[in-house]
Coordinates of C-alpha atoms in Angstrom, one line a residue:
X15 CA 43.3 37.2 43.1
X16 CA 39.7 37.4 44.2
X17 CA 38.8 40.9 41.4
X18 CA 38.0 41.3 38.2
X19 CA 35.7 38.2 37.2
X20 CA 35.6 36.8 40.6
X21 CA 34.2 40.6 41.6
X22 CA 31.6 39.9 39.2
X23 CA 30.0 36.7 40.8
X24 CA 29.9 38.5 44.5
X25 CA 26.5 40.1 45.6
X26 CA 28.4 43.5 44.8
X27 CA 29.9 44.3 41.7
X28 CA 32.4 46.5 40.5
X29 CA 31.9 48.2 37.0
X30 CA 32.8 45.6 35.0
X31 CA 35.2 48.1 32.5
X32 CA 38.3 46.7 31.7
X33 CA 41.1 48.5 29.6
X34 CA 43.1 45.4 29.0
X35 CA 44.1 45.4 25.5
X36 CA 41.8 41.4 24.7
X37 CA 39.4 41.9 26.9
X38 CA 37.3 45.0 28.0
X39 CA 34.6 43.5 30.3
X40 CA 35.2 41.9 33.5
X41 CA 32.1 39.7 32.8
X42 CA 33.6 38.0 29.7
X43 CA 36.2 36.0 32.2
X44 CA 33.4 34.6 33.5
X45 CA 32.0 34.0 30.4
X46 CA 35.3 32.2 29.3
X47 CA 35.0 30.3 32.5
X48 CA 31.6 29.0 32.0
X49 CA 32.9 27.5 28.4
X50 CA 35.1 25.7 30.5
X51 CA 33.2 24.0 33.1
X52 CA 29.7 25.0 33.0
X53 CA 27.7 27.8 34.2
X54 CA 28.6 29.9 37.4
X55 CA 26.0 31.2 39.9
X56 CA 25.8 35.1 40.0
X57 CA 25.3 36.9 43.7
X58 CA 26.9 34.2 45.3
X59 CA 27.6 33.9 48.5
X60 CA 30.8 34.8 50.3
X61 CA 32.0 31.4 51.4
X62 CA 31.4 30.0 47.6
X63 CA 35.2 30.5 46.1
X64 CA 36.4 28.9 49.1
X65 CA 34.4 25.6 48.5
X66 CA 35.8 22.3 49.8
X67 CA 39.0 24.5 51.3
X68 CA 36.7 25.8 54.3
X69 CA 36.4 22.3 55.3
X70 CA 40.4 21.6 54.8
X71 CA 40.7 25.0 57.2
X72 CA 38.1 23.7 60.2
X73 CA 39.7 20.3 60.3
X74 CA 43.2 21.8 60.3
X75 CA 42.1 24.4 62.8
X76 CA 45.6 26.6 61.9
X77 CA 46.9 29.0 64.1
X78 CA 47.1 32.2 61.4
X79 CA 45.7 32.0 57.7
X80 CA 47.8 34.6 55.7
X81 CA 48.0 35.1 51.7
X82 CA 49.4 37.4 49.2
X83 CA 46.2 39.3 48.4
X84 CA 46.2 40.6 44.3
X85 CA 43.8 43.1 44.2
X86 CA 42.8 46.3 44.9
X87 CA 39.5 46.8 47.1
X88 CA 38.3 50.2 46.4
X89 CA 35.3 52.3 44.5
X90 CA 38.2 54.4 42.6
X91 CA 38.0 54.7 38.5
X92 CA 41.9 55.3 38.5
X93 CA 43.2 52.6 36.8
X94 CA 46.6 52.5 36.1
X95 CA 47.6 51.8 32.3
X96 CA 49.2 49.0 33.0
X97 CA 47.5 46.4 31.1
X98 CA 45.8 44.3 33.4
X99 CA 44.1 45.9 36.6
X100 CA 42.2 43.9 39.1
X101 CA 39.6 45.3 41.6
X102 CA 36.9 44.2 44.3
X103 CA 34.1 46.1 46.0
X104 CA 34.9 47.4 49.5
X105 CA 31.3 45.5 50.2
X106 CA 32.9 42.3 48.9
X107 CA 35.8 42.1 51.9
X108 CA 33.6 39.7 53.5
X109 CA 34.7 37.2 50.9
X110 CA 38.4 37.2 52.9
X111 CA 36.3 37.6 56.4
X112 CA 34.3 34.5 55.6
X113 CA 37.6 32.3 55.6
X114 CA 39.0 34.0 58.9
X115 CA 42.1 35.4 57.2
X116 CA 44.1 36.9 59.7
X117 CA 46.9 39.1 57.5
X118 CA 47.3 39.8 53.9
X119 CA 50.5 41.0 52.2
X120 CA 50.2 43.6 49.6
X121 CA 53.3 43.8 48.2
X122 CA 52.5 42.7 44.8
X123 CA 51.7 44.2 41.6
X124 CA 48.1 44.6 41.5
X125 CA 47.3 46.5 44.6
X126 CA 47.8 49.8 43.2
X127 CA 45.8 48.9 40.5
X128 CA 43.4 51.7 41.1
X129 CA 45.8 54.2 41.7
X130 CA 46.6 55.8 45.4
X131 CA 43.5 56.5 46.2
X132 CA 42.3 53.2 45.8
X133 CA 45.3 51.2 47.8
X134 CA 44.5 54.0 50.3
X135 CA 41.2 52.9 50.9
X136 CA 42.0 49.1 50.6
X137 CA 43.9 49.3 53.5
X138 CA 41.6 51.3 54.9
X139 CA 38.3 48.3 54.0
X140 CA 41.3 45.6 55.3
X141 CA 41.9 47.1 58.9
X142 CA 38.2 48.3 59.1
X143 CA 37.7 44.1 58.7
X144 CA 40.2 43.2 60.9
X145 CA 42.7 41.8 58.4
X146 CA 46.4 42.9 59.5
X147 CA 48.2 43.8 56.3
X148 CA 52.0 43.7 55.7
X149 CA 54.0 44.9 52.7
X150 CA 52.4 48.2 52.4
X151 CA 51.2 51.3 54.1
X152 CA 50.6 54.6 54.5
X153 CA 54.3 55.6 53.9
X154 CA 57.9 53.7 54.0
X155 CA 58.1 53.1 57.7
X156 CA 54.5 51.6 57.2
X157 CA 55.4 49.8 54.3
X158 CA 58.0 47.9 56.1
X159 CA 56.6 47.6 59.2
X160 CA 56.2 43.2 59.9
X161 CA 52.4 42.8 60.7
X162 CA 52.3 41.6 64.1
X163 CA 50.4 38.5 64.8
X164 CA 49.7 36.7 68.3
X165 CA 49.8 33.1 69.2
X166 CA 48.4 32.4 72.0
X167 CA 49.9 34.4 74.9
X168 CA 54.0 33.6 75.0
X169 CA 54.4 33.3 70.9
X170 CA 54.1 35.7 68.1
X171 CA 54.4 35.6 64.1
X172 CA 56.2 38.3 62.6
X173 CA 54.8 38.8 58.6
X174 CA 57.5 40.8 56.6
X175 CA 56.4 41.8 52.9
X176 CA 58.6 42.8 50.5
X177 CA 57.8 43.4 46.2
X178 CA 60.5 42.9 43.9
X179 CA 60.3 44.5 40.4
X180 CA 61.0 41.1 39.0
X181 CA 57.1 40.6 39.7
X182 CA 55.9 43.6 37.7
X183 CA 55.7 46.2 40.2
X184 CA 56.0 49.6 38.4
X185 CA 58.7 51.1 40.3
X186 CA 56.5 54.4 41.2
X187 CA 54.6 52.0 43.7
X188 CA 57.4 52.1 46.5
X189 CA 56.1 53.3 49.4
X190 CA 58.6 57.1 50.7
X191 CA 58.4 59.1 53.5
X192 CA 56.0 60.9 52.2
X193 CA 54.1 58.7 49.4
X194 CA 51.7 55.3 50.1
X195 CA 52.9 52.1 48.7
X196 CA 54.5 49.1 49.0
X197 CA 57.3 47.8 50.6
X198 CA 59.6 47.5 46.8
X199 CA 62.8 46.7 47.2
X200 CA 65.6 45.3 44.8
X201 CA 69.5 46.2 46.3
X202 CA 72.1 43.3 46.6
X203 CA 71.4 41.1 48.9
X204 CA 74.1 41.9 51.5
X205 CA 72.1 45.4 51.4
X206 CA 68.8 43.2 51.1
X207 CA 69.6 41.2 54.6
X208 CA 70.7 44.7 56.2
X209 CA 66.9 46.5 55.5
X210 CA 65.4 43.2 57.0
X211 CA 67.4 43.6 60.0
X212 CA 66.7 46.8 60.2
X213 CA 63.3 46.0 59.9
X214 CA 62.7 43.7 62.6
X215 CA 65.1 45.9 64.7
X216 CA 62.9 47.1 67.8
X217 CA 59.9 44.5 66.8
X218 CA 61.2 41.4 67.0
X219 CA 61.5 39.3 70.7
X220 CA 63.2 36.1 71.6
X221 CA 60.6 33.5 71.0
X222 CA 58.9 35.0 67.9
X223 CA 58.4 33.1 64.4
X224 CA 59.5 35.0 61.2
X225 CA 57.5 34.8 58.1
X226 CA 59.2 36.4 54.9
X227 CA 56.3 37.1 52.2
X228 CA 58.4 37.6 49.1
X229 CA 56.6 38.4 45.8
X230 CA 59.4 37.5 43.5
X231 CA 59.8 36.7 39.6
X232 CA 57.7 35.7 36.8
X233 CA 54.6 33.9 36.2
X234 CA 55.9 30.7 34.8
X235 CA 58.2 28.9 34.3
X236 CA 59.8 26.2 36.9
X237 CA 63.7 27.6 37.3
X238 CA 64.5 29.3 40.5
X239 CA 66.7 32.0 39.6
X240 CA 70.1 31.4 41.9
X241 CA 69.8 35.2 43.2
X242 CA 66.3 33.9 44.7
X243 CA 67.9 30.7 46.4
X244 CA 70.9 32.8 47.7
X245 CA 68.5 35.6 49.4
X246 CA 66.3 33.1 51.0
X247 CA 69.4 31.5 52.6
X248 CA 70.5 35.4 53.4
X249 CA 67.4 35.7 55.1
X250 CA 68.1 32.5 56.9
X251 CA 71.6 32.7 57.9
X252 CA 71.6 36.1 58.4
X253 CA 68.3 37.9 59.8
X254 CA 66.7 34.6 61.5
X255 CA 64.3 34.1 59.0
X256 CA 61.9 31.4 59.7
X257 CA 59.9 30.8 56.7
X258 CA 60.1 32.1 53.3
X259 CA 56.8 32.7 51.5
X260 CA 57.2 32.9 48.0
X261 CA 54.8 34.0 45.3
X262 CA 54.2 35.6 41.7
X263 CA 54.7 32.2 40.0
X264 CA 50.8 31.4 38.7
X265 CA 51.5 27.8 39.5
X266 CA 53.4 25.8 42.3
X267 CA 57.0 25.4 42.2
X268 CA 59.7 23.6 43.8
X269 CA 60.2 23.6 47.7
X270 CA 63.5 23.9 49.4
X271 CA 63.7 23.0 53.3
X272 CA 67.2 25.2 54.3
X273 CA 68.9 24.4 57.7
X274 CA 65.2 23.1 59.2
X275 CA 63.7 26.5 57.7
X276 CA 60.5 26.1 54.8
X277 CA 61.5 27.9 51.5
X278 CA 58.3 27.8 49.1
X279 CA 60.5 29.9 46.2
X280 CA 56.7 29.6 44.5
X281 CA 53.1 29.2 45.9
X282 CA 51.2 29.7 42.8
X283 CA 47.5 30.9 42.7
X284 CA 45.4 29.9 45.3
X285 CA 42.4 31.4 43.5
X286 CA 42.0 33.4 40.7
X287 CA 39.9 34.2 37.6
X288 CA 42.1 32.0 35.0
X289 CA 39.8 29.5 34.1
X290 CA 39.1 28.9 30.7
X291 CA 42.4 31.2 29.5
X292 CA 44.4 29.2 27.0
X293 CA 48.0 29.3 26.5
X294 CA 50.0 28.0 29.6
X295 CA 48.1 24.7 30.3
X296 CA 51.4 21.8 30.7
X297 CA 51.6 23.9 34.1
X298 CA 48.4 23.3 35.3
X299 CA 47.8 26.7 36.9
X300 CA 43.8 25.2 37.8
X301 CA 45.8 23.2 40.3
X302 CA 46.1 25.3 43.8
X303 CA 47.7 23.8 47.5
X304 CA 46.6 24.8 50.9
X305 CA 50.2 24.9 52.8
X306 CA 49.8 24.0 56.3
X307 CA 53.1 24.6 57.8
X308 CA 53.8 23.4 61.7
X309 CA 56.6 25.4 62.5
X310 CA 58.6 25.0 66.7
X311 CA 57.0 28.3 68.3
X312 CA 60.6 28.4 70.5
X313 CA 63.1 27.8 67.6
X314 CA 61.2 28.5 64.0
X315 CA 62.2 25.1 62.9
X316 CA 60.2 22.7 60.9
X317 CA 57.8 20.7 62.4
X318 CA 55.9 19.2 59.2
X319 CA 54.5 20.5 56.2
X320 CA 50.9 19.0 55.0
X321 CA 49.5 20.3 51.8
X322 CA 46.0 19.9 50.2
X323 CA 45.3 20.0 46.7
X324 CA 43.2 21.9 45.1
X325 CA 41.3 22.6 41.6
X326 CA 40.1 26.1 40.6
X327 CA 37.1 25.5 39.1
X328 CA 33.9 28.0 38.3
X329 CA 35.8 29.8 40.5
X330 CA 35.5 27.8 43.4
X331 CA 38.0 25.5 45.3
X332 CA 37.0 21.7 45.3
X333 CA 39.1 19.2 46.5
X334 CA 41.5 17.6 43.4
X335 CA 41.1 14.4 42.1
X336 CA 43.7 11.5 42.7
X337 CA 44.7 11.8 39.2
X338 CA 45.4 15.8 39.8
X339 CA 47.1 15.0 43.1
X340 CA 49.7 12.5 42.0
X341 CA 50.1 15.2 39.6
X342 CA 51.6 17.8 41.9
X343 CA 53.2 15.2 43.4
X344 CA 55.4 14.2 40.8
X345 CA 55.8 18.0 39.7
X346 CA 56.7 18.5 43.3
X347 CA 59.2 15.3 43.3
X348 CA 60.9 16.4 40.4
X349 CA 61.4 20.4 41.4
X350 CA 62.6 19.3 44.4
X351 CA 64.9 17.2 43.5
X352 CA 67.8 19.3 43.5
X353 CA 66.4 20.3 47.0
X354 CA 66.5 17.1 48.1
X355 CA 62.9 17.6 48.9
X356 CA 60.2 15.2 48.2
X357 CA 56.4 14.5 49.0
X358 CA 54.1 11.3 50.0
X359 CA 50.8 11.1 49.2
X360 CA 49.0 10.4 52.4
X361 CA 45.6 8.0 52.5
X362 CA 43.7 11.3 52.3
X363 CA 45.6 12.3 49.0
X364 CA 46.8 14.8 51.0
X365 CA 50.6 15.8 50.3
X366 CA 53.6 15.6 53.3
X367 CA 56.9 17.4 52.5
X368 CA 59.8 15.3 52.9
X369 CA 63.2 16.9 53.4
X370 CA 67.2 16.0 54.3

């Protein structure tokens, strides 16, 4: 969720005019930030919110970097009255170039925030960077369309986004025939695993990895709704599903590991403009995790799963203390247990998944 505030610090700005019923100036989430943890530079540079996780990304050297992008990069003054609205400079797209991310899903609730014009020419500032997008497009076939994404010359990772209501996309966002959007969709999930299939129908080839990008439920609270658990095993069982990326949540969740395959049911925010917001603090939404997932390039099984932690602060990612780590890692131990999924801390304070 790099708009709004985070916007504000960049060397371009968007007019910082919010219609948010609080607050009406971008700048004053920085402001509330500041009050928080001391003063933030202005006309930063595009590597700045990344901090300490550009270092985490050269040592880990991964394959793909992809995220669930929450904003709308455009010039457009068409924002939506939908109460909060988040927006980046096209000029500003360097900030996602700068960490080499190689595909962003954008089905989520904030990337029409600008109106249609606006998501038009985000995808437009995307491609023109070389980001691959998924979850939205020109149209439904678009919309739906997996990002494809090469590994090396015999494998491929296959990034399907879908948006569920349950997130707070207004329903007037799916993508038709003849409309832009995203790729929204809500049926059963017996219809659910049929429109994957179809989706991948054509697209897919023996050998490839399958990434579901899911932006699912609310923004807090621990509970995975059962309906969420049984589409992710759908996905699994039925359309050969690989990995299930899971996000809305504003802080991390419980992991499930399903017949070998990674189910993250909730990411949380990797970075956003939060800091200093009151009201939701026993879930430690400050606290982020860089997922590295090794997944078997032949079968989409699971290799390992190392995660970093993280801590938003002035809107930059620095490493998390011990303290914050064996934090998430006793969040993590008791979410999962019902998973049967644990973590260790390694000597790094690094986090490993454990699974049975």
């Amino acid at each position: 969720m790099i708009g709004r505030g985070i916007d504000q610090i960049l060397p371009v700005t968007s007019h910082p005019e919010l219609h948010e019923s609080a607050i009406t100036d971008a700048r004053d989430y920085v402001w509330l930030a500041e009050r928080a943890n001391g003063t933030i530079p202005r006309g930063v540079g595009y590597e700045y919110v990344w901090g300490d996780a550009l270092d985490e990304m050269r040592r880990a050297a991964p394959d793909l970097r992809v995220v669930n992008l929450e904003t709308s990069i455009t010039r457009s003054d068409d924002w939506q009255p939908k109460g909060i609205n988040y927006r980046m400079r096209p000029e500003n797209v360097t900030c996602l170039t700068a960490a080499h991310v190689d595909c962003a899903d954008l089905a989520n609730n904030h990337v029409l925030d600008y109106g249609r014009d606006g998501f038009v020419e985000t995808l437009s500032v995307l491609h023109g960077a070389g980001v691959k997008t998924a979850g939205a497009g020109a149209n439904a076939a678009e919309a739906r369309a997996p990002a494809v994404l090469p590994v090396g010359p015999a494998t491929r990772v296959l990034v399907l986004g879908i948006g569920s209501r349950s997130s707070g996309i207004p329903p007037e966002w799916g993508a038709t025939e003849h409309r832009p959007g995203v790729n929204l969709w809500d049926g059963p999930v017996a219809r659910t695993t049929a429109y994957v299939r179809e989706a991948l129908a054509g697209v897919r080839r023996p050998g490839d990895v399958v990434v579901a990008s899911l932006h699912w439920g609310e923004n807090f609270g621990y509970a995975i709704p059962e309906r969420h658990r049984t589409l992710a095993r759908a996905l699994i069982d039925e359309c050969g599903v690989d990995v299930i990326h899971g996000h809305s949540s504003h802080h991390v969740k419980g992991i499930e590991v399903y017949r070998n395959k990674l189910v993250l049911h909730g990411c949380g925010d990797f970075i956003d403009d939060y800091e200093g917001i009151s009201g939701h603090e026993a879930y430690r939404g400050d606290l982020s995790l860089m997922y590295f997932v090794d997944v078997d390039g032949r079968s989409g099984s699971l290799n390992d799963v190392r995660m970093v932690p993280m801590r938003i602060r002035r809107f930059r990612l620095e490493r998390a203390s011990a303290f914050d780590a064996r934090w998430l890692a006793e969040m993590l131990n008791r979410e999962g247990a019902s998973f049967r999924t644990s973590v260790g801390l390694d000597a790094d304070g690094a986090l490993r998944l454990r699974w049975h």
